[in-house]
């Protein structure tokens, strides 16, 4: 029989497990909670934006800059990690910063660890919105990640994208390589794959993880766990259902459209308004024509004699 665990051994194992989880959580910080993507309010223009070295709107420097790696606003000098030594003095403001990150456009403090590790581990290195294709330097908002396809999104497009992210680029849930039902879905390629076609020679499946997409290598998810929907066509042969008279496809589409239009009482009111407007225009045109004819009749019997415009004036000059 195995030896019974003592209390000290149990505590040591629990401590090691907690430390392991803490190390794993540090490496995978949520993008919305990362210090380089924190929310900041400008001291001058009072506009809320992403953590930046300079305000995106008024280009002013903040009084209390936030470190993009550790998130601190004051250096206490408790360890000898600082590149610039300030023994016994707490440094804040520009005395605390050491660099500006080229990717997230935020201050990095003068700690040796932050300066040496942030540029390589910055989560906004390739942060370009998948919808509008704007980077960190092109807009003032924060960067988010789609919870389905894990692509970068800006504040303007995050809700609209996530509402339409679970839509396949196909009309059925069948595998793109065969005719079987796709059990795994890739939310980046917007395609379904069966069990056989998820096995790829390029992208290997890691132990304990879901199979990768054979096209892009992104981790797939089971279709039954998602609220996936297929592509719907608003105009085309699939829109009109076959009726009793045999009309389907485009004919049914136009029939349904015309029946909806003529069955609407507002449509007839619009028609009457159009007819009344046309009648008014015709009456105005007739009244204009009558006024033109009356004015022309007034000058028909008017005789101005021989003028230069008539071409006879030069004869009178010769006679004189």
PDB file of C-alpha atoms in Angstrom, residues 54-175:
ATOM      1  CA  UNK A  54       0.762  61.007 -25.840  1.00  0.00           C
ATOM      2  CA  UNK A  55      -2.931  61.812 -26.078  1.00  0.00           C
ATOM      3  CA  UNK A  56      -4.400  60.721 -29.399  1.00  0.00           C
ATOM      4  CA  UNK A  57      -6.594  63.843 -29.657  1.00  0.00           C
ATOM      5  CA  UNK A  58      -4.603  66.756 -28.149  1.00  0.00           C
ATOM      6  CA  UNK A  59      -1.098  65.177 -28.215  1.00  0.00           C
ATOM      7  CA  UNK A  60      -0.361  66.099 -24.591  1.00  0.00           C
ATOM      8  CA  UNK A  61       1.787  64.129 -22.120  1.00  0.00           C
ATOM      9  CA  UNK A  62       0.019  62.639 -19.097  1.00  0.00           C
ATOM     10  CA  UNK A  63       1.014  63.569 -15.540  1.00  0.00           C
ATOM     11  CA  UNK A  64       0.988  59.947 -14.289  1.00  0.00           C
ATOM     12  CA  UNK A  65       2.087  57.606 -17.087  1.00  0.00           C
ATOM     13  CA  UNK A  66       1.262  53.892 -16.717  1.00  0.00           C
ATOM     14  CA  UNK A  67       3.861  51.246 -17.489  1.00  0.00           C
ATOM     15  CA  UNK A  68       2.761  49.068 -20.396  1.00  0.00           C
ATOM     16  CA  UNK A  69       4.290  45.927 -18.859  1.00  0.00           C
ATOM     17  CA  UNK A  70       3.766  46.012 -15.076  1.00  0.00           C
ATOM     18  CA  UNK A  71       1.049  48.694 -14.910  1.00  0.00           C
ATOM     19  CA  UNK A  72       2.625  50.775 -12.121  1.00  0.00           C
ATOM     20  CA  UNK A  73       2.544  54.572 -11.925  1.00  0.00           C
ATOM     21  CA  UNK A  74       5.174  55.001  -9.181  1.00  0.00           C
ATOM     22  CA  UNK A  75       8.570  53.350  -8.742  1.00  0.00           C
ATOM     23  CA  UNK A  76       9.270  52.528  -5.068  1.00  0.00           C
ATOM     24  CA  UNK A  77      12.871  51.349  -5.608  1.00  0.00           C
ATOM     25  CA  UNK A  78      12.320  48.240  -3.451  1.00  0.00           C
ATOM     26  CA  UNK A  79      14.544  46.171  -5.706  1.00  0.00           C
ATOM     27  CA  UNK A  80      17.721  46.948  -7.612  1.00  0.00           C
ATOM     28  CA  UNK A  81      15.997  46.323 -10.944  1.00  0.00           C
ATOM     29  CA  UNK A  82      15.872  49.997 -11.950  1.00  0.00           C
ATOM     30  CA  UNK A  83      18.199  51.089 -14.726  1.00  0.00           C
ATOM     31  CA  UNK A  84      18.280  54.636 -13.284  1.00  0.00           C
ATOM     32  CA  UNK A  85      19.114  54.512  -9.578  1.00  0.00           C
ATOM     33  CA  UNK A  86      17.076  56.753  -7.254  1.00  0.00           C
ATOM     34  CA  UNK A  87      17.898  55.521  -3.736  1.00  0.00           C
ATOM     35  CA  UNK A  88      15.405  56.630  -1.105  1.00  0.00           C
ATOM     36  CA  UNK A  89      13.297  58.624  -3.598  1.00  0.00           C
ATOM     37  CA  UNK A  90       9.987  57.578  -5.136  1.00  0.00           C
ATOM     38  CA  UNK A  91       9.930  58.452  -8.844  1.00  0.00           C
ATOM     39  CA  UNK A  92       6.719  59.324 -10.703  1.00  0.00           C
ATOM     40  CA  UNK A  93       5.846  60.952 -14.000  1.00  0.00           C
ATOM     41  CA  UNK A  94       8.544  61.173 -16.671  1.00  0.00           C
ATOM     42  CA  UNK A  95      11.219  60.286 -14.087  1.00  0.00           C
ATOM     43  CA  UNK A  96       9.762  56.773 -13.963  1.00  0.00           C
ATOM     44  CA  UNK A  97       9.578  55.997 -17.689  1.00  0.00           C
ATOM     45  CA  UNK A  98      12.372  54.548 -19.750  1.00  0.00           C
ATOM     46  CA  UNK A  99      11.021  53.958 -23.268  1.00  0.00           C
ATOM     47  CA  UNK A 100       7.959  54.021 -25.557  1.00  0.00           C
ATOM     48  CA  UNK A 101       6.757  50.786 -27.116  1.00  0.00           C
ATOM     49  CA  UNK A 102       6.505  50.969 -30.918  1.00  0.00           C
ATOM     50  CA  UNK A 103       3.618  48.490 -30.993  1.00  0.00           C
ATOM     51  CA  UNK A 104       1.217  49.653 -28.260  1.00  0.00           C
ATOM     52  CA  UNK A 105       2.366  53.325 -28.184  1.00  0.00           C
ATOM     53  CA  UNK A 106       2.581  53.319 -24.362  1.00  0.00           C
ATOM     54  CA  UNK A 107       5.278  54.154 -21.815  1.00  0.00           C
ATOM     55  CA  UNK A 108       7.527  51.431 -20.379  1.00  0.00           C
ATOM     56  CA  UNK A 109       9.035  52.056 -16.941  1.00  0.00           C
ATOM     57  CA  UNK A 110      12.807  52.128 -16.325  1.00  0.00           C
ATOM     58  CA  UNK A 111      12.824  48.661 -14.768  1.00  0.00           C
ATOM     59  CA  UNK A 112      15.329  46.330 -16.394  1.00  0.00           C
ATOM     60  CA  UNK A 113      12.836  43.475 -16.687  1.00  0.00           C
ATOM     61  CA  UNK A 114      10.122  45.606 -18.303  1.00  0.00           C
ATOM     62  CA  UNK A 115      12.543  47.212 -20.770  1.00  0.00           C
ATOM     63  CA  UNK A 116      14.019  43.882 -21.854  1.00  0.00           C
ATOM     64  CA  UNK A 117      10.829  41.781 -22.081  1.00  0.00           C
ATOM     65  CA  UNK A 118       7.929  44.023 -23.095  1.00  0.00           C
ATOM     66  CA  UNK A 119       8.865  44.553 -26.747  1.00  0.00           C
ATOM     67  CA  UNK A 120       9.039  40.797 -27.356  1.00  0.00           C
ATOM     68  CA  UNK A 121       5.897  39.933 -25.384  1.00  0.00           C
ATOM     69  CA  UNK A 122       3.712  42.919 -26.315  1.00  0.00           C
ATOM     70  CA  UNK A 123       0.211  41.550 -27.070  1.00  0.00           C
ATOM     71  CA  UNK A 124      -0.487  44.376 -29.574  1.00  0.00           C
ATOM     72  CA  UNK A 125       2.412  43.562 -31.900  1.00  0.00           C
ATOM     73  CA  UNK A 126       0.184  42.729 -34.886  1.00  0.00           C
ATOM     74  CA  UNK A 127      -2.989  44.346 -33.528  1.00  0.00           C
ATOM     75  CA  UNK A 128      -4.874  45.277 -36.686  1.00  0.00           C
ATOM     76  CA  UNK A 129      -8.665  45.270 -36.707  1.00  0.00           C
ATOM     77  CA  UNK A 130      -9.962  42.485 -38.929  1.00  0.00           C
ATOM     78  CA  UNK A 131     -12.940  44.608 -40.036  1.00  0.00           C
ATOM     79  CA  UNK A 132     -11.577  48.119 -40.701  1.00  0.00           C
ATOM     80  CA  UNK A 133      -7.862  47.166 -40.948  1.00  0.00           C
ATOM     81  CA  UNK A 134      -6.773  49.977 -38.602  1.00  0.00           C
ATOM     82  CA  UNK A 135      -3.820  49.590 -36.271  1.00  0.00           C
ATOM     83  CA  UNK A 136      -3.078  51.047 -32.836  1.00  0.00           C
ATOM     84  CA  UNK A 137      -1.635  54.233 -34.333  1.00  0.00           C
ATOM     85  CA  UNK A 138      -4.683  54.814 -36.579  1.00  0.00           C
ATOM     86  CA  UNK A 139      -7.404  55.151 -33.922  1.00  0.00           C
ATOM     87  CA  UNK A 140      -7.587  56.189 -30.280  1.00  0.00           C
ATOM     88  CA  UNK A 141      -9.689  53.335 -28.909  1.00  0.00           C
ATOM     89  CA  UNK A 142      -8.738  50.130 -27.169  1.00  0.00           C
ATOM     90  CA  UNK A 143      -8.091  46.797 -28.876  1.00  0.00           C
ATOM     91  CA  UNK A 144     -10.224  43.725 -28.196  1.00  0.00           C
ATOM     92  CA  UNK A 145     -10.166  40.112 -29.264  1.00  0.00           C
ATOM     93  CA  UNK A 146     -13.127  38.266 -30.770  1.00  0.00           C
ATOM     94  CA  UNK A 147     -14.303  35.525 -28.442  1.00  0.00           C
ATOM     95  CA  UNK A 148     -15.007  33.180 -31.386  1.00  0.00           C
ATOM     96  CA  UNK A 149     -12.299  33.641 -34.042  1.00  0.00           C
ATOM     97  CA  UNK A 150      -9.762  35.391 -31.707  1.00  0.00           C
ATOM     98  CA  UNK A 151      -8.994  38.110 -34.252  1.00  0.00           C
ATOM     99  CA  UNK A 152      -8.221  41.675 -33.197  1.00  0.00           C
ATOM    100  CA  UNK A 153     -11.082  44.176 -33.155  1.00  0.00           C
ATOM    101  CA  UNK A 154     -11.308  47.901 -32.509  1.00  0.00           C
ATOM    102  CA  UNK A 155     -13.940  49.460 -30.260  1.00  0.00           C
ATOM    103  CA  UNK A 156     -16.071  50.537 -33.210  1.00  0.00           C
ATOM    104  CA  UNK A 157     -16.424  47.067 -34.764  1.00  0.00           C
ATOM    105  CA  UNK A 158     -16.262  44.653 -31.841  1.00  0.00           C
ATOM    106  CA  UNK A 159     -20.031  44.209 -31.290  1.00  0.00           C
ATOM    107  CA  UNK A 160     -20.993  44.166 -34.955  1.00  0.00           C
ATOM    108  CA  UNK A 161     -18.308  41.602 -35.797  1.00  0.00           C
ATOM    109  CA  UNK A 162     -19.100  39.239 -32.935  1.00  0.00           C
ATOM    110  CA  UNK A 163     -22.811  39.312 -33.824  1.00  0.00           C
ATOM    111  CA  UNK A 164     -22.043  37.991 -37.327  1.00  0.00           C
ATOM    112  CA  UNK A 165     -18.949  35.902 -36.605  1.00  0.00           C
ATOM    113  CA  UNK A 166     -20.675  32.508 -36.325  1.00  0.00           C
ATOM    114  CA  UNK A 167     -21.860  32.453 -39.946  1.00  0.00           C
ATOM    115  CA  UNK A 168     -20.435  29.905 -42.365  1.00  0.00           C
ATOM    116  CA  UNK A 169     -19.366  30.819 -45.887  1.00  0.00           C
ATOM    117  CA  UNK A 170     -21.422  27.866 -47.161  1.00  0.00           C
ATOM    118  CA  UNK A 171     -25.112  27.100 -47.537  1.00  0.00           C
ATOM    119  CA  UNK A 172     -24.926  23.796 -45.602  1.00  0.00           C
ATOM    120  CA  UNK A 173     -23.059  22.291 -42.654  1.00  0.00           C
ATOM    121  CA  UNK A 174     -21.302  19.743 -44.856  1.00  0.00           C
ATOM    122  CA  UNK A 175     -17.547  19.243 -44.926  1.00  0.00           C
TER     123      UNK A 175
END
